[in-house]
Structure formats: C-alpha cells, structure tokens
Amino acid sequence: MSWPNAGGGRRSPLPDETTTPTETPGVEEVAVVPVSANAQEILNLINSELGAGVIEAIPLFSDVVVRVRPEAWRQAAEVARDKLACDYITFVSGIDWMPAPKEEGAEADGDTSTPAQPTEMTPGAAGAAGRFQVFAHVQSTTRHWGITFKADLDENDPHIESWVSVYPGADWHERECAEMFGFKFDGHPNLRLLYLPAAFEGHPLRKDFPLLARVVKPWPGIVNVEGMPESDSPEPDSPAAATTENPGA
Amino acid sequence: MMLALEIGWGTTLAIKTLVVLTIIPLGALILGYTFLLKMMSHMQSRLGPMDPGGFHGWFQLVGDGLKFLQKEDIMPAQADRKVFAMAPAVVVLSTFLIFAVIPMGPDLVVENLDVGIFYALAVSSLSVVGVLMAGWSSANKFALLSALRSAAQLIAYELPLLLATVGVIIQAGTLNLQEIVLAQQNGAIFGWSGIGDPFILTQFVGFTLFLVAAQAELSQTPFDMPVAESELVSGYMVEYTGFRFLFFFIGEFGTAFAFAAIAATLFLGGWSIPGVTGDMANILGPFVLFAKLMAVAFLMFWVRFTYPRLREDQLQSLAWKVLIPIGLINILITGILKVAI
Amino acid sequence: MSTTGTPAAGSTSPDFTIDPGSMRHLAQAQVNVELDTGDMILNLGPQHPATHGTLRLVVRLDGERVISADPIIGYMHRGYEKITEFRTYPQVTTLINRIDWLSSFANEVPFVSAAEKLMDIEAPPRAQYIRTILTELSRIATFLLFLGEMGLQVGALTPAFYGFRDREHILNLIESATGGRFHPNFNRIGGLKDDLPWGWLAEARSAMQVVFDACDTFENLVLGNEIFAARCKGIGIIPAKLGVAYGVSGSNLRASGVDWDLRRDGDPYLVYPELDFKVWTHPDGDSFSRYFVRLQETRESARMVLQCLDAIPAGPVMTKVPLIIKVPAGEVWVENENPLGQMGYYVVSKGGTGPFRVKIRSASFSNISILPWLLQGVYVPDVVTILAGLYFILGDIDR
C-alpha cells in the first residue's frame, strides 16, 4: 500500500533560524542547533517586551525558563500570546521548594526503595525567592517553541493574577493548583474545588502535607524487596548477550 | 371444509387464546435466538453466544431466561408502584392483540375481522401507552426522556405506516387481511397471473416505507432513540429487572414478530404460495407464512445491527419531509392506476 | 388563619379579600407558569456508558436541549503528582502506566526520556526503534478502540466489536514483547528491559495488515454511513483558535485544522525524524473530522511501524547505567505526542534517587476543559457524540 507523502519528515520552522547557531551559556548538548536559535530569539523578545518584569531568563534544554516578577505575571502571558506567538497553554501549576519533613524510618538500613529527600531548600532553574512558586508553560503551534514562566509567591498569602482572561484553558489548571497548593488566583471567575471533596482540609501538594498512606504504613521497601546484588557487578546484562538475540535485525 | 368441525364457541375461544398466547412468546424466542444470538454473533464476530451448551451455543437463550427469572425484582422507592408493575403487561398485551387477526391459512385465522389491518395497526400503537407508563412511573429522568421520545416517535411514524398500507388496501379493495391474501393469490400483474400478485412487486415503495416505519414503531436502530443505551441507558427499561424486564424483551421481539407477519401478509402474499390451495394450504400455510416472516425479519434485524442511530429531530424531519410525501405520492399513483386499469 | 377553605399556602396572608382584577392577573401568571417549562437537571454519570468511567456531567436541560453543562471530575483522582515525590525514578514508571491506561507504553516514554535528559544519557538506537514501534502500537490500539467505540456511542453496535477484535492483535504483540497487555512497564532509564522475542518482527508485520484492513472496514462501515455523517457533521465544532487557547491537543486539535504534531514539530524524540509520515488535518473541527483524522492517523501509525520494522538496527537495548539511579539536580520539560494528545512531564530533580516534583501534563484534562463551552445548546444525543469524539480516558483526566 502506498501513501502520499505530503508534509513528511521534520519541518524547520523558519528558514533563517537554521543558519544562526549562537552559543548560549548553559544550553545542554542535547538541545539541537535550530532550537537554541529559537531560544535566543525568545530571550531577546522577552527581555525587550517585558523589560523590568523579568528577573531571570535562561535557556533550559530546548525550552526557555523565565522568572518574572509577580506583578508582571499576567503581562507575561499577554506578551507570550501576542508577541511570541505562544497561543497554546500547556499547564499552570505550582511548586513548593521547601524540603519535606524527614520521615520516620525512611532511608533506614540502606533501604533504596524510598528516595532520599533533600534536607535544605535549594532553588531550581532561574532561581526562587521563597518557598512557593507558580509556574506555567505556554507553547506556539506555529513557531513550535515553548516557554516556562515562573513567579515567586508570598509564603503567608500566596496569590497571583489569574491567566483565564488571556488563556481560557488556564481555568481548570488554576483551579487544580489552587486546591493543591492553596494559591489564590485573583480574577479567576470560578475558583471552586476541582478534584477534592468539599470537606477536604489542607493542600495536598505542599511538601508539609504528609502522604497518609506512608504515615499509616511505611513503604514496605526492604521488607518485600529482594536483596540487592553485590555492587561489584553494577551493569545490567552485557550488551553482547543482547545482540545475539536479535532475530529480526 | 374438512377442518371446520362443529365445536362450541367456548372451546374455540380457548383454542384461539391458547394459539395467540403460545405464538407470541414462541415467536419472540425464535427471533431472539435466530437473529439476536446467532445472526448478530456471526456479524459481529462474537464468541460468547456460540459457546454455552456445546452445539452452536443452543443453551444461551435458556440461560438468559433463567438468569432473568432468578434476578431480584427491584422497584425504585419513588416509583408509582401500580403503574410501574402494569407497564410491562400493557406492552406485551398489545403484541398479543396484533396476532389475533393475522391469517395463517385459508381457514386458520383467530378472528377474521373486516377491519383487520386497521385493527392491527391500532392495537400496535397501544404499546406506547405501556412505554409511557413505564417511563413516568420509574421516577427516573432518563426513563422519562425516553418515554417522551417514544411518544413523539409514535406520532411521527403511525402516519407513514398507515400510508404505506393504503396502497395495498387500494389494490386489494379491502381492509380484511384474509381477503388481502386472497387478492394476492388470485391477482394478476398487468394481466399475467403466473405467481398471483404479491404486492411487493407492485407496491415496492409501500413495502420499503412500511419497513422503515415499522423499524421506528419497534424502536429498532436506526430509530431506537427511546432505548438509546449509549445516551439514555436503555431508557424506559432502565429501572426494570428480572422477569419484568423479560416482559419488555418478549414485547420487543414479539412485536417484531407480529410486524414481520403483517408485512409478509400485506406484501408477500401471507400464507399463500402459487399452486397450493384448499386443505393443503391450511397445512402448509403456517410454514409458508413463517418462512416469509423470517425473511422480512432478517431484513429488519440486518438494518438494526448495521446502522447507527438518528437523532430525534432528524427522525421527525425524515418522517414528515420524506416518508409522508412519498407515501402520499404512492397512494396517488396507485389510485390512478387502479382507476385506469 | 384563613377560613376560606383554601389550601395551607394561603395561610401567609391573613386578609383574604378577593379582587377580581388581581384574580385575572393571577390567572395570567398561572398560564405563564404552565407555558414556561422548567429546566431539568440531568446527571450524566458518574456511572454512564458514554463517559468511559467516572466523568460526571451535570447538564441543565430545556426539553432535550442543553442549556449548560458542568463537568465534575475527580472521582478517580489518585494523586500521582504527590506519590511520585515518594518514589524512586524506576518506581515512577509503574505509576504513570496507569494515567492513560489504553496507551500505557506511550506514557512511560516522556518520563523516561526526561530522566535520561537530566542524566545526559541516551538509549541505544535499537531501544529507540523498539520504543517507537511500541508507542505507535499503543496509538493503534487506542485508536482502534476509538473507531469502534464512536460507532457504539452513535448507536451502531457492530463497529465496537470489530474495534475490540482487531485491537486484540495489537495487544497480543505488546504482550509478547513486554509481558503486559495494558501496563507494560517496559521502559528503563537508559533503554528497555528486554529485547524483542524471536519472530516478533514478522508477527508485527502481519498484524499491520490487519490494521490496514480494519481501517478500510471502519471507513466503509462508519465513516461512509449517511446516518453517521448526519449525526456527526457540524456537531461539536471547536474553532481552531479557541481550541488552541484551551490547550486542546492531539488529533482533536488537528481535526480543527491546526497543523501541529509533536512527532514532527516538537523537540525531536525517538526515531520520528527518520520516519516518513503525513500529519493529517481536517478543516471542519466537528466530531466527524475527529473521526476522520484518527482513522487516517491509525493508517499512518501502521505505516510508521512498518518503516521501523524495516530499519531497526541490531545492537543492545540498554545503555550503561548505575545500579542505583540518581538523577543530577535540574529541571526539564519533556513532551510527547501521545494518542490522546500532548503528554508531558515537568521533572524537577534535586539529585536524589527520586524526583522532587513532577508536574504531569495529561492530554484529556485540557481536552475536556473545553466541554462547558462546547456543550452549550446541543441536544442530549449530541452530548454523547461530542464526548465520544473528544475521546478521553478518565485516568488521563484525573491522574
């Protein structure tokens, strides 16, 4: 069966982008050349349009992370939509940078099935001023690039302007974020609970909210899991063995 | 006539009642088994209905029946209990009443009414009363919506159904079903009387109209909006369990059986086959009718298993804008030809 | 207390003199009340066949016309974003299998590649090919179910059985390769758990013929059906601009004429840059065009699988990774084109054995957030068509 081949293969977004590889500090090697050109263009546009609203803007893999001042949060969305062709809203969510309180029994006796939690607060990409950050990702369906916006929130009264008037799709994402982190989105038309029952107390995705299942019964971890093999053979099955079992290749 | 024995009216009544009471559930079972379980399974590559009992899944229907009888009889707390209990009986009753006028041989007819076809179509619409009762008394919004749809559908589809039969009535010159059969047996198509005149040949438009309208009357796909399991979760039947549901099931297939019989009688010559008359026709008649009826039912169920469902407003516009005008034109042409020839 | 013998409702007005003028007024009001039919609030779900699980739609009806619809979700919320913070990286893949349970394998890929990006490793070419094949097989399995399911929701029973029957071939392939029909958990950071079994490639090749045949069947049986067209054309139109602003993605967006497919336009992943495929779009944006686009994408996926089967190289399926996986500190956003739309993970690592924060962006969540807008003014049967056409998985909404 043969099929027409219209639009096959990868499309290069704009002709001039492929010709200008720029060295941007911090770009990882995996990011391919045209994307980092995109990143440079985004960074230039963001800096010129938002101006003082930008605290820090760095490229991150194929994307760009922009930390804006909370006052410029809504303006950032408008700039992204109108000036950067980012017509598509990917998500709005929050992050709590505070390390979770140390659990009883975690990491005990070399139990590797429970991940180690960090002990002190360290900011992520583009930095953070306090505990709470709201972050959102927008994308362009025409230019095929994406931007992550971040903004710091006040720890005692976390609130920020809503994006619903810019991106209607932010509605449910902000409702989820509001109930999970306890953030307020000013100007949101309908900030009801989305997932949680009405009588629920607390904000589950905050780091100080315990995962009840773990509190009631510790993760079986070392009890049920077979003992780890000795560390003198750290590799999985040797690649040579795998190659001999390639019937179809 | 040899079969016209001297027996009292009481015995006759008893025999007639027994015939009607056995034929409808038996017909429902036959249709359910043949088409729902076997034909549909083949068409849809289903494995389940071919399995129980070993040979060709013969036990499936028995198993289904036993299952329904075992189930608890649940009535919603808010239901109108009397109406709720009566509704399935009303639905089944209308089915029984239809079969009283369908002739199965020259002398084999339960009640040879002069207004036969008129009576059959009239009592067939009684079932919608049962459906309305079920929908209203279930205290369920889905059931209510479904019952209202059913009523709206009835109004739209009685008319094409009637118009489709009018062509036959004009050609036969009678409302009596027995005489309609005889007219087909003894008739001639433009002077050629080799096979009589099965009205499907001269009234093909009427036959198509009748099948479409009957499909709506029976709430079968593509006109099964009252049942609509993907929207209204089986509609008016949603609150019924156990043997009450079984009543609806028998009603559904029994009515399909009866409508297939009416269609076979009106358009395919009923019990008659060319060259068979007299007592032989009395003996062969039921089998001939059954064969013809199954052929019609096959068409109805084939459509049912293939097509998607229309929307209520699309059904109404189909009925009023397409079927009814076609029916009227058909009557006009039939009338002109009847007078001209 | 009134002594006029009126019902108890009159008891609030002790002075019960009757003014003929006001009686006429009352009669008028009574007529208005009778003619003005009240709205009916209908609960579609959480147990309703059209909602594929536990979506609940509170629909306000005027007759059969929807005035407003409010989707209520969360009956299946499992809090995966929280649980991931208590799991190690290899354990997380088990969880995210259950997000979109019809195409579990496709869920694993973006998360695993997020970890690989942070660790700066890459799966060997053979593993990349196998991942692509299995991702496309998941897409075919998901879409075959859709192609049948949509027929069922519109009222035709038969296509649903054909969909299930033909999907079985794909599930058998996935099972024989991974050991799991629905939840393979086959991806490892740095490659795959195992190589393909003997004879698998030939099996896959013949199964693709089944897929092509199934697509032809659906094209004749469902897409070409007049009643299906009458039910779906012009129903549930999503304008391209609005769809994009709501974050609708995947086939739903392409059916609105937005030519955007992450396999072609996104950050290059797996072996898609080397494959030759067409991104199908449809200008209409209604339920019919969604069916059309998915049907064509099923064929494209089968073509892609065949291309991969031809080009798959020999070699290992697992790169060298440490026994205990620790992901360096950093953040990464990885998005893939999943069967239901854009699926992405924003992974924040603090250098430990488990992620610090994982934001799971699932496609159905954004896809159905447009429902309140979309369902205004349609009929009840259209609600079902629209829900079926948007094609969501509850686990993908609630996570």
PDB file of N, CA, C and O in Angstrom, chain C residues 173 231 316:
ATOM      1  N   LEU C 173       0.647  -8.412  20.429  1.00  0.00           N
ATOM      2  CA  LEU C 173       2.020  -8.011  20.104  1.00  0.00           C
ATOM      3  C   LEU C 173       2.681  -7.347  21.307  1.00  0.00           C
ATOM      4  O   LEU C 173       3.811  -7.674  21.683  1.00  0.00           O
ATOM      5  N   ARG C 231     -25.243  12.525  11.974  1.00  0.00           N
ATOM      6  CA  ARG C 231     -25.125  12.705  13.420  1.00  0.00           C
ATOM      7  C   ARG C 231     -23.892  13.499  13.818  1.00  0.00           C
ATOM      8  O   ARG C 231     -23.861  14.125  14.879  1.00  0.00           O
ATOM      9  N   PRO C 316      22.550  -3.482  21.356  1.00  0.00           N
ATOM     10  CA  PRO C 316      21.989  -3.611  22.703  1.00  0.00           C
ATOM     11  C   PRO C 316      20.726  -2.778  22.841  1.00  0.00           C
ATOM     12  O   PRO C 316      20.487  -1.865  22.056  1.00  0.00           O
TER      13      PRO C 316
END
